[in-house]
PDB file of C-alpha atoms in Angstrom:
ATOM      1  CA  UNK A  25     -11.549   1.282   4.562  1.00 42.00           C
ATOM      2  CA  UNK A  26     -11.447  -2.437   4.004  1.00 45.00           C
ATOM      3  CA  UNK A  27     -13.401  -5.338   2.787  1.00 48.00           C
ATOM      4  CA  UNK A  28     -13.615  -9.050   2.463  1.00 48.00           C
ATOM      5  CA  UNK A  29     -13.573 -10.908  -0.815  1.00 46.00           C
ATOM      6  CA  UNK A  30     -16.892 -12.587  -1.395  1.00 43.00           C
ATOM      7  CA  UNK A  31     -19.128 -13.551  -4.256  1.00 44.00           C
ATOM      8  CA  UNK A  32     -20.508  -9.993  -4.108  1.00 45.00           C
ATOM      9  CA  UNK A  33     -17.064  -8.411  -4.581  1.00 58.00           C
ATOM     10  CA  UNK A  34     -16.973  -7.063  -8.123  1.00 73.00           C
ATOM     11  CA  UNK A  35     -13.349  -6.130  -8.607  1.00 82.00           C
ATOM     12  CA  UNK A  36     -14.053  -5.171 -12.227  1.00 82.00           C
ATOM     13  CA  UNK A  37     -15.972  -2.135 -10.919  1.00 85.00           C
ATOM     14  CA  UNK A  38     -13.183  -0.952  -8.601  1.00 88.00           C
ATOM     15  CA  UNK A  39     -12.708   2.707  -9.584  1.00 92.00           C
ATOM     16  CA  UNK A  40      -9.211   3.191  -8.116  1.00 92.00           C
ATOM     17  CA  UNK A  41      -7.938   0.147 -10.032  1.00 93.00           C
ATOM     18  CA  UNK A  42      -9.600   1.396 -13.203  1.00 95.00           C
ATOM     19  CA  UNK A  43      -7.902   4.761 -12.806  1.00 96.00           C
ATOM     20  CA  UNK A  44      -4.492   3.239 -12.005  1.00 96.00           C
ATOM     21  CA  UNK A  45      -4.577   1.018 -15.067  1.00 96.00           C
ATOM     22  CA  UNK A  46      -6.157   3.577 -17.364  1.00 97.00           C
ATOM     23  CA  UNK A  47      -4.612   5.922 -19.910  1.00 97.00           C
ATOM     24  CA  UNK A  48      -4.710   9.054 -17.726  1.00 97.00           C
ATOM     25  CA  UNK A  49      -1.417   9.933 -16.040  1.00 98.00           C
ATOM     26  CA  UNK A  50      -1.576  10.186 -12.249  1.00 98.00           C
ATOM     27  CA  UNK A  51       0.932  12.453 -10.532  1.00 96.00           C
ATOM     28  CA  UNK A  52       2.794  10.894  -7.633  1.00 93.00           C
ATOM     29  CA  UNK A  53       1.461  13.780  -5.490  1.00 94.00           C
ATOM     30  CA  UNK A  54      -2.190  13.099  -6.367  1.00 96.00           C
ATOM     31  CA  UNK A  55      -4.496  12.300  -3.400  1.00 95.00           C
ATOM     32  CA  UNK A  56      -5.600   9.293  -5.459  1.00 96.00           C
ATOM     33  CA  UNK A  57      -2.730   7.300  -3.969  1.00 94.00           C
ATOM     34  CA  UNK A  58      -4.177   7.712  -0.469  1.00 92.00           C
ATOM     35  CA  UNK A  59      -7.410   6.140  -1.685  1.00 91.00           C
ATOM     36  CA  UNK A  60      -5.706   3.310  -3.539  1.00 90.00           C
ATOM     37  CA  UNK A  61      -3.296   2.442  -0.751  1.00 87.00           C
ATOM     38  CA  UNK A  62      -5.836   2.655   2.057  1.00 85.00           C
ATOM     39  CA  UNK A  63      -8.141   0.039   0.539  1.00 74.00           C
ATOM     40  CA  UNK A  64      -7.597  -3.567   1.495  1.00 72.00           C
ATOM     41  CA  UNK A  65      -9.291  -6.878   1.015  1.00 71.00           C
ATOM     42  CA  UNK A  66      -8.923  -9.891   3.252  1.00 73.00           C
ATOM     43  CA  UNK A  67      -8.492 -13.172   1.443  1.00 73.00           C
ATOM     44  CA  UNK A  68      -9.452 -16.400   3.162  1.00 77.00           C
ATOM     45  CA  UNK A  69      -6.270 -18.476   2.942  1.00 72.00           C
ATOM     46  CA  UNK A  70      -8.270 -21.686   3.092  1.00 84.00           C
ATOM     47  CA  UNK A  71     -10.631 -20.894   0.219  1.00 87.00           C
ATOM     48  CA  UNK A  72      -8.356 -21.487  -2.761  1.00 88.00           C
ATOM     49  CA  UNK A  73     -11.204 -21.270  -5.262  1.00 88.00           C
ATOM     50  CA  UNK A  74     -12.101 -17.798  -4.023  1.00 84.00           C
ATOM     51  CA  UNK A  75      -8.462 -16.677  -4.083  1.00 83.00           C
ATOM     52  CA  UNK A  76      -7.999 -18.078  -7.604  1.00 87.00           C
ATOM     53  CA  UNK A  77     -11.148 -16.310  -8.834  1.00 85.00           C
ATOM     54  CA  UNK A  78      -9.874 -13.061  -7.328  1.00 85.00           C
ATOM     55  CA  UNK A  79      -6.491 -13.477  -9.031  1.00 86.00           C
ATOM     56  CA  UNK A  80      -8.198 -14.119 -12.358  1.00 89.00           C
ATOM     57  CA  UNK A  81     -10.395 -11.043 -11.929  1.00 88.00           C
ATOM     58  CA  UNK A  82      -7.216  -8.945 -11.841  1.00 91.00           C
ATOM     59  CA  UNK A  83      -5.959 -10.168 -15.234  1.00 93.00           C
ATOM     60  CA  UNK A  84      -7.702  -7.443 -17.245  1.00 93.00           C
ATOM     61  CA  UNK A  85      -6.329  -4.765 -14.921  1.00 95.00           C
ATOM     62  CA  UNK A  86      -2.813  -6.143 -15.216  1.00 95.00           C
ATOM     63  CA  UNK A  87      -3.045  -6.264 -19.009  1.00 96.00           C
ATOM     64  CA  UNK A  88      -4.285  -2.669 -19.089  1.00 96.00           C
ATOM     65  CA  UNK A  89      -1.541  -1.551 -16.733  1.00 96.00           C
ATOM     66  CA  UNK A  90       1.154  -3.173 -18.882  1.00 96.00           C
ATOM     67  CA  UNK A  91      -0.257  -1.613 -22.032  1.00 97.00           C
ATOM     68  CA  UNK A  92      -1.113   1.869 -20.716  1.00 97.00           C
ATOM     69  CA  UNK A  93       1.840   2.479 -18.416  1.00 95.00           C
ATOM     70  CA  UNK A  94       4.024   3.211 -21.443  1.00 96.00           C
ATOM     71  CA  UNK A  95       2.083   6.424 -21.983  1.00 97.00           C
ATOM     72  CA  UNK A  96       0.567   7.116 -18.554  1.00 98.00           C
ATOM     73  CA  UNK A  97       3.632   6.373 -16.435  1.00 97.00           C
ATOM     74  CA  UNK A  98       1.344   5.232 -13.623  1.00 97.00           C
ATOM     75  CA  UNK A  99       3.432   2.213 -12.674  1.00 97.00           C
ATOM     76  CA  UNK A 100       6.504   4.437 -12.289  1.00 97.00           C
ATOM     77  CA  UNK A 101       4.424   6.885 -10.233  1.00 97.00           C
ATOM     78  CA  UNK A 102       3.300   3.990  -8.031  1.00 96.00           C
ATOM     79  CA  UNK A 103       6.936   2.981  -7.463  1.00 96.00           C
ATOM     80  CA  UNK A 104       7.853   6.585  -6.532  1.00 96.00           C
ATOM     81  CA  UNK A 105       4.924   6.767  -4.096  1.00 95.00           C
ATOM     82  CA  UNK A 106       5.864   3.408  -2.575  1.00 93.00           C
ATOM     83  CA  UNK A 107       9.512   4.421  -2.117  1.00 94.00           C
ATOM     84  CA  UNK A 108       8.573   7.780  -0.600  1.00 93.00           C
ATOM     85  CA  UNK A 109       6.093   6.230   1.824  1.00 91.00           C
ATOM     86  CA  UNK A 110       8.444   3.448   2.866  1.00 89.00           C
ATOM     87  CA  UNK A 111      11.132   6.069   3.568  1.00 89.00           C
ATOM     88  CA  UNK A 112       8.628   8.093   5.599  1.00 87.00           C
ATOM     89  CA  UNK A 113       7.677   4.984   7.563  1.00 84.00           C
ATOM     90  CA  UNK A 114      11.304   4.116   8.244  1.00 84.00           C
ATOM     91  CA  UNK A 115      12.002   7.689   9.373  1.00 84.00           C
ATOM     92  CA  UNK A 116       8.934   7.564  11.609  1.00 80.00           C
ATOM     93  CA  UNK A 117      10.103   4.299  13.197  1.00 75.00           C
ATOM     94  CA  UNK A 118      13.564   5.770  13.824  1.00 72.00           C
ATOM     95  CA  UNK A 119      11.974   8.851  15.381  1.00 71.00           C
ATOM     96  CA  UNK A 120       9.880   6.661  17.698  1.00 72.00           C
ATOM     97  CA  UNK A 121      13.016   4.790  18.831  1.00 68.00           C
ATOM     98  CA  UNK A 122      14.827   8.065  19.585  1.00 66.00           C
ATOM     99  CA  UNK A 123      11.760   9.327  21.423  1.00 63.00           C
ATOM    100  CA  UNK A 124      11.650   6.124  23.484  1.00 62.00           C
ATOM    101  CA  UNK A 125      15.321   6.501  24.399  1.00 61.00           C
ATOM    102  CA  UNK A 126      14.836  10.130  25.438  1.00 60.00           C
ATOM    103  CA  UNK A 127      11.759   9.279  27.492  1.00 59.00           C
ATOM    104  CA  UNK A 128      13.653   6.428  29.149  1.00 57.00           C
ATOM    105  CA  UNK A 129      16.482   8.784  30.103  1.00 56.00           C
ATOM    106  CA  UNK A 130      14.048  11.292  31.553  1.00 56.00           C
ATOM    107  CA  UNK A 131      12.510   8.609  33.752  1.00 55.00           C
ATOM    108  CA  UNK A 132      15.919   7.475  34.990  1.00 52.00           C
ATOM    109  CA  UNK A 133      16.016   4.037  33.426  1.00 48.00           C
ATOM    110  CA  UNK A 134      19.692   4.461  32.558  1.00 45.00           C
ATOM    111  CA  UNK A 135      21.962   2.722  30.093  1.00 43.00           C
ATOM    112  CA  UNK A 136      20.342  -0.694  30.358  1.00 43.00           C
ATOM    113  CA  UNK A 137      17.281   0.641  28.606  1.00 41.00           C
ATOM    114  CA  UNK A 138      19.402   2.413  26.004  1.00 40.00           C
ATOM    115  CA  UNK A 139      21.234  -0.780  25.131  1.00 42.00           C
ATOM    116  CA  UNK A 140      17.998  -2.731  25.010  1.00 42.00           C
ATOM    117  CA  UNK A 141      16.483  -0.348  22.420  1.00 41.00           C
TER     118      UNK A 141
END
């Protein structure tokens, strides 16, 4: 899923952001995080007015998050999810390197390939 920021983008109606910044607690195992983290918007680096308007449209969400996270704990849950996923990604990258080394050995590339990895 993805999108591009445009005049039609109404960030105020973004349901995942509303839920994240709301009063309801979200468990760090909730599938919600998949939805939130899979959404992306592309910002045109050269259109500063558009980027500024987007930043300003997030102000209400940030205020709500600061206020509600004391009771919902959603910011802490987000940090836990981020740390877990970054660890999973790092483990996955290490696994791919080991797999590459093993495949290289099987094909007879020798130590030169092992040192290169």
